[in-house]
Coordinates of C-alpha atoms in Angstrom, one line a residue:
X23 CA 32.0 -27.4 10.2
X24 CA 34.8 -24.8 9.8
X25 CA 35.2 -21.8 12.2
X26 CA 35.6 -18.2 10.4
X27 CA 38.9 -16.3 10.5
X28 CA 39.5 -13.8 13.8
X29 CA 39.0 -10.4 12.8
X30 CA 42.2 -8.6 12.5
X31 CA 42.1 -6.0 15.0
X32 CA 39.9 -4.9 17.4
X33 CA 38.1 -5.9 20.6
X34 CA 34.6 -8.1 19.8
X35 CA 32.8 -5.3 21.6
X36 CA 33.8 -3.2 19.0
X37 CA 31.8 -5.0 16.5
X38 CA 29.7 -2.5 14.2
X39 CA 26.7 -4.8 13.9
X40 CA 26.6 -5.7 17.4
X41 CA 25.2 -4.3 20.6
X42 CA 26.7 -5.9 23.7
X43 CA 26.0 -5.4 27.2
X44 CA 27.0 -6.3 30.7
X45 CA 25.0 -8.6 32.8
X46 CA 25.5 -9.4 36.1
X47 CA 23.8 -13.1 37.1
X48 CA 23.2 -15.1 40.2
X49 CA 22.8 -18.2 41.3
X50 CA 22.9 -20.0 44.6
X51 CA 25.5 -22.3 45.7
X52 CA 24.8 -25.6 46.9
X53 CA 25.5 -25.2 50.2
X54 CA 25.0 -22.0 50.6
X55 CA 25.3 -18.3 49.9
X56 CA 25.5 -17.3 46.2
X57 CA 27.3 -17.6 42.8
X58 CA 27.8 -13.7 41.0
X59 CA 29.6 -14.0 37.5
X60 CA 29.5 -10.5 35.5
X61 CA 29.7 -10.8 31.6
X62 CA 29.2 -9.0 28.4
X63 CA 26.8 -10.8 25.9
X64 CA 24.9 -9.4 22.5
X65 CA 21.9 -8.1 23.1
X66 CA 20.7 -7.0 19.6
X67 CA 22.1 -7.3 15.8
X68 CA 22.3 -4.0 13.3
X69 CA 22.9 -6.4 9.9
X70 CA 20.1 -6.9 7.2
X71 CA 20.9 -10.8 7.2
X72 CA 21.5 -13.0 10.7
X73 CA 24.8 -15.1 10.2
X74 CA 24.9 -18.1 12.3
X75 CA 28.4 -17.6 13.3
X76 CA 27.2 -15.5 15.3
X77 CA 24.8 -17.4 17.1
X78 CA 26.8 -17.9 20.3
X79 CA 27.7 -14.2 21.4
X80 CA 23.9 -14.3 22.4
X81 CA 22.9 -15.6 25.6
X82 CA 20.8 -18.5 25.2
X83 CA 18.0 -19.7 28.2
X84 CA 19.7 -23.1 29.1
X85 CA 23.0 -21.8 29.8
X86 CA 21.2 -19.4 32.4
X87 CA 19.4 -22.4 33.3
X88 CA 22.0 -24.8 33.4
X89 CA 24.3 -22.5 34.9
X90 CA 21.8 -22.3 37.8
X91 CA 21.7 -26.2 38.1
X92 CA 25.1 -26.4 38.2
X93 CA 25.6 -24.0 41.2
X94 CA 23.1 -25.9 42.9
X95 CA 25.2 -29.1 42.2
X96 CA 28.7 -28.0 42.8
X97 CA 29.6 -31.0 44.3
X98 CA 28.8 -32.8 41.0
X99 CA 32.7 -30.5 39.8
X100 CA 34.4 -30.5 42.9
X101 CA 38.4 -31.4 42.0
X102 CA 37.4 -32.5 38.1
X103 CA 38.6 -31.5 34.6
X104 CA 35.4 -29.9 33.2
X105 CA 35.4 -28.9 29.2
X106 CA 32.2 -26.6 27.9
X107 CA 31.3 -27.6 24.6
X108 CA 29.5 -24.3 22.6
X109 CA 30.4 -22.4 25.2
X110 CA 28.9 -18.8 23.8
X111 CA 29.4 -16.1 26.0
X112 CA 30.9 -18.5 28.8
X113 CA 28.5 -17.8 31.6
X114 CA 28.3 -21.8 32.3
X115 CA 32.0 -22.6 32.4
X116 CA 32.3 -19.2 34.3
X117 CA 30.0 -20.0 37.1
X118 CA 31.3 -23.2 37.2
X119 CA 34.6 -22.1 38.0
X120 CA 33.2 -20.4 40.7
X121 CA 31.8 -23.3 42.4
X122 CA 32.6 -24.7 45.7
X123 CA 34.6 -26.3 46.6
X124 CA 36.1 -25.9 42.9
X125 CA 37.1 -27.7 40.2
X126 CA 40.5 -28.5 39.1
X127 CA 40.3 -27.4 35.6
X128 CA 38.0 -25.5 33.7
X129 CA 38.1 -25.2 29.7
X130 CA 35.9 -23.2 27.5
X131 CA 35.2 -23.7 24.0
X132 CA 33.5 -22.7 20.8
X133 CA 33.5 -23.6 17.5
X134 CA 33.4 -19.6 15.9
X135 CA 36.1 -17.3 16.4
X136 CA 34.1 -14.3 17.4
X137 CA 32.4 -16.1 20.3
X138 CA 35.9 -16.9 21.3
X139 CA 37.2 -13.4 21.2
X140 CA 34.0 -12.4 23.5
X141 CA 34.7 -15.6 25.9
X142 CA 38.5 -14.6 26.4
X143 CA 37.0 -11.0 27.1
X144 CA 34.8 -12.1 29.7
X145 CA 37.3 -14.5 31.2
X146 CA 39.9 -11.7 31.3
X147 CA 36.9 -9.9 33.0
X148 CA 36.2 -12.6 35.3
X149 CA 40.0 -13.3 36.4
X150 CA 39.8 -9.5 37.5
X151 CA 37.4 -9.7 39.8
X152 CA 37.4 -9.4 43.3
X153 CA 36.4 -12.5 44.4
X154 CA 39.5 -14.3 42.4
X155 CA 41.7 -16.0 44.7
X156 CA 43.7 -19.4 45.3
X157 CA 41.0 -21.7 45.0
X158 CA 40.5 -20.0 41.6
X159 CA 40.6 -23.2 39.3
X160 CA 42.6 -23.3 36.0
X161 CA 40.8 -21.7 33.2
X162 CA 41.2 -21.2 29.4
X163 CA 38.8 -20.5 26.1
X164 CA 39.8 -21.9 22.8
X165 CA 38.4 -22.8 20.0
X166 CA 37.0 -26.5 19.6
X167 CA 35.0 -27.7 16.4
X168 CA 32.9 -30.8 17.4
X169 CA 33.0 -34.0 15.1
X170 CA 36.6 -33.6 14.1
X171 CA 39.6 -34.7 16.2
X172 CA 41.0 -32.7 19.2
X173 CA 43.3 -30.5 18.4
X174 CA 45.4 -30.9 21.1
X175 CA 46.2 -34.6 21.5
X176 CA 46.6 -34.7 25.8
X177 CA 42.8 -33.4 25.7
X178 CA 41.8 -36.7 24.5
X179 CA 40.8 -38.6 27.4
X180 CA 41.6 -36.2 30.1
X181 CA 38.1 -34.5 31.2
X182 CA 35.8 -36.0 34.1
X183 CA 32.7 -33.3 33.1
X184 CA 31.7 -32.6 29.2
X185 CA 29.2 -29.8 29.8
X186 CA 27.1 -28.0 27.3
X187 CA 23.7 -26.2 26.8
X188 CA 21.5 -25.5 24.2
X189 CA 23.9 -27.3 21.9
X190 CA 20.8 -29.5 20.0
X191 CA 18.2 -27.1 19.3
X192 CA 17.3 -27.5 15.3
X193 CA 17.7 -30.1 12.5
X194 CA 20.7 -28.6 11.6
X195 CA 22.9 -29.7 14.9
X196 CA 25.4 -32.3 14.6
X197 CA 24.3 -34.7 16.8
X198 CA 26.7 -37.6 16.0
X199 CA 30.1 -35.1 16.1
X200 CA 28.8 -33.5 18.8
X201 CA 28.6 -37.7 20.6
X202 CA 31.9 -38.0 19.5
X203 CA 33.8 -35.1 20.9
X204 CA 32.2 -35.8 23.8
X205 CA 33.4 -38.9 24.4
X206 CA 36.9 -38.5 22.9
X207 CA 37.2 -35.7 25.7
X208 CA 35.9 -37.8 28.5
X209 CA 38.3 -39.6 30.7
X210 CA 37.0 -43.1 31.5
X211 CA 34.3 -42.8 34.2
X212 CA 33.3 -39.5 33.2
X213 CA 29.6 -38.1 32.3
X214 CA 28.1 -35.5 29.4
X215 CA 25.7 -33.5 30.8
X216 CA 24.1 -31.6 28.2
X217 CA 20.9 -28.9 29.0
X218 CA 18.7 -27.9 26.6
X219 CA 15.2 -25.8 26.2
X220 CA 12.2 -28.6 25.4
X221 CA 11.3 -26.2 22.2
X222 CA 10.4 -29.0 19.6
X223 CA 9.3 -32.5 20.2
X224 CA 10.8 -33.5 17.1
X225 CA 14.5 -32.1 18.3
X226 CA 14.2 -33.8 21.6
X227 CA 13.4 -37.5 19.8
X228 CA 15.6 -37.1 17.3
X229 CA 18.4 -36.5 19.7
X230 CA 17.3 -39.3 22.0
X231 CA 17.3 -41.8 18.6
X232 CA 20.8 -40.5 17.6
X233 CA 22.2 -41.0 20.8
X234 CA 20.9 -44.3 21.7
X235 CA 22.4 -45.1 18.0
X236 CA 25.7 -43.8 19.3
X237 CA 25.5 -46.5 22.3
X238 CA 24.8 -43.8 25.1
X239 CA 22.9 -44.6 28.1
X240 CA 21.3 -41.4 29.9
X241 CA 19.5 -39.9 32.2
X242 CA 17.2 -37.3 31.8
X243 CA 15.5 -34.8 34.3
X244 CA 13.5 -32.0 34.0
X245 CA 15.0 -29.2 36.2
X246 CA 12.4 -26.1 37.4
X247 CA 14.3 -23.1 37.0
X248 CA 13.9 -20.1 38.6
X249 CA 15.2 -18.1 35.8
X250 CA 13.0 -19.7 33.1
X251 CA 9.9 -20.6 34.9
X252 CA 7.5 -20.8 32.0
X253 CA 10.2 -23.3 29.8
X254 CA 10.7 -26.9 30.5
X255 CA 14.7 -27.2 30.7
X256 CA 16.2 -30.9 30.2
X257 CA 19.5 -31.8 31.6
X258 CA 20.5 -35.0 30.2
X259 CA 23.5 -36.8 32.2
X260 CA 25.1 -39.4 29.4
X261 CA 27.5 -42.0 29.4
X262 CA 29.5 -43.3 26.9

C-alpha cells in the first residue's frame, strides 16, 4: 500500500472534484455535559470514476458512531497516548482529544495524503476554537501506512489506545498489516479498539478468523448508537 503524492499547492478544500462541507457534531460526555467538534468532510464527488484514495475525506458511520462511544467512555483515554489508525476526516481522534479528563497524547493518521491535508485542516480548525485551553492534549496528523514499519522509530511501542473505525469493511482490507501496526504501536498493556458497521457477515468472520490467526484475544460488543439507530455498530476491544 503506497500513499499518493501531496498535491502541489492549494488547500484540500480547493479540490475541483470535491464538495466539502462543515459539520458540527455532538456527543455527550461521560460524566456529563457534551462533546462539540466542528469539521469539514466531502460530501459529494464531481469525477466520472471514484478513486479510492479518496475514500477517507468522506465521513463514514462508525467514526460518528465510535466517536459517540468514545465520549461516553472518556475515562477509557484519560492520561494515555492514543494513535487513530485511518483516521479520515479526524472526527474520532478530534473528539477524543476533547475528552475529559484528557488524554496525554493524541495522534492522527492516514495512509493517503489528501485525507491528511483535510485532517491537518480540521485540526488547525479545531486548535482555534474556543473551547481550546490547557488541558488541550498534544495533537498531530501524519501520514501512517499500515503493514509496513513505523516510520518514526520512538512510536513503536509508545501508545496505550490503537483506535480506528470502519477500517475492515471489504475483502480488500489488510487485515494482517492492519494487526501488525497495531500492535507494533501499542505499549505493553495497551488495547486496539476498532468499530466497525456490521454490513457483511462474510467481513465480520473473516476478520474474526484473521485475527484469532494473528493470536488476538477480543472482546466484542454491540454498541446502540444514537446517531445510527437502524445499523448494528461493533466495537471490538483487542489484545495483542
Amino acid at each position: 500500500m503506497a500513499a499518493e503524492e501531496p498535491r502541489a499547492s492549494g488547500s484540500i478544500l480547493d479540490h475541483p472534484e470535491l464538495v466539502f462541507q462543515k459539520r458540527v457534531f455532538s456527543f455527550a460526555k461521560e460524566r456529563g455535559g457534551a462533546i462539540s467538534v466542528g469539521l469539514q468532510c466531502a460530501i459529494a464527488y464531481a469525477g466520472s470514476q471514484f478513486p479510492r484514495s479518496l475514500q477517507g475525506v468522506f465521513l463514514w458511520p462508525a467514526a460518528e458512531a465510535l466517536s459517540e462511544f468514545s465520549a461516553a467512555n472518556s475515562s477509557r483515554f484519560s492520561g494515555k497516548k492514543v494513535l487513530e489508525l485511518g483516521a479520515g476526516a479526524g472526527l474520532l481522534g478530534l473528539t477524543i482529544a476533547k475528552c475529559d479528563p484528557p488524554p496525554l497524547k493524541v495522534v492522527i493518521t492516514d495512509g493517503s495524503a489528501l485525507a491528511v491535508e483535510l485532517l491537518r485542516e480540521n485540526l488547525r480548525m479545531s486548535l482555534e476554537s474556543s473551547d481550546v485551553d490547557a488541558a488541550t492534549p498534544e495533537i498531530d496528523a501524519r501520514i501512517l501506512l499500515w503493514g509496513v514499519p513505523l516510520p518514526n522509530e520512538s512510536d513503536g511501542g509508545e501508545f496505550d489506545v490503537v483506535i480506528g473505525a470502519d477500517l475492515v469493511f471489504d475483502d480488500d482490507c489488510d487485515v494482517f498489516g492492519l494487526l501488525r501496526t497495531a500492535k507494533e504501536a501499542l505499549a505493553a498493556g495497551g488495547e486496539f479498539i476498532l468499530g466497525m458497521m456490521d454490513r457483511s457477515e462474510r467481513v465480520r468472520s473473516r476478520f474474526e478468523r484473521e485475527a484469532a490467526e494473528f493470536g488476538c484475544e477480543w472482546k466484542k460488543d454491540v454498541f446502540k448508537s444514537e446517531s445510527w439507530r437502524d445499523s448494528v455498530i461493533l466495537v471490538y476491544t483487542l489484545k495483542f
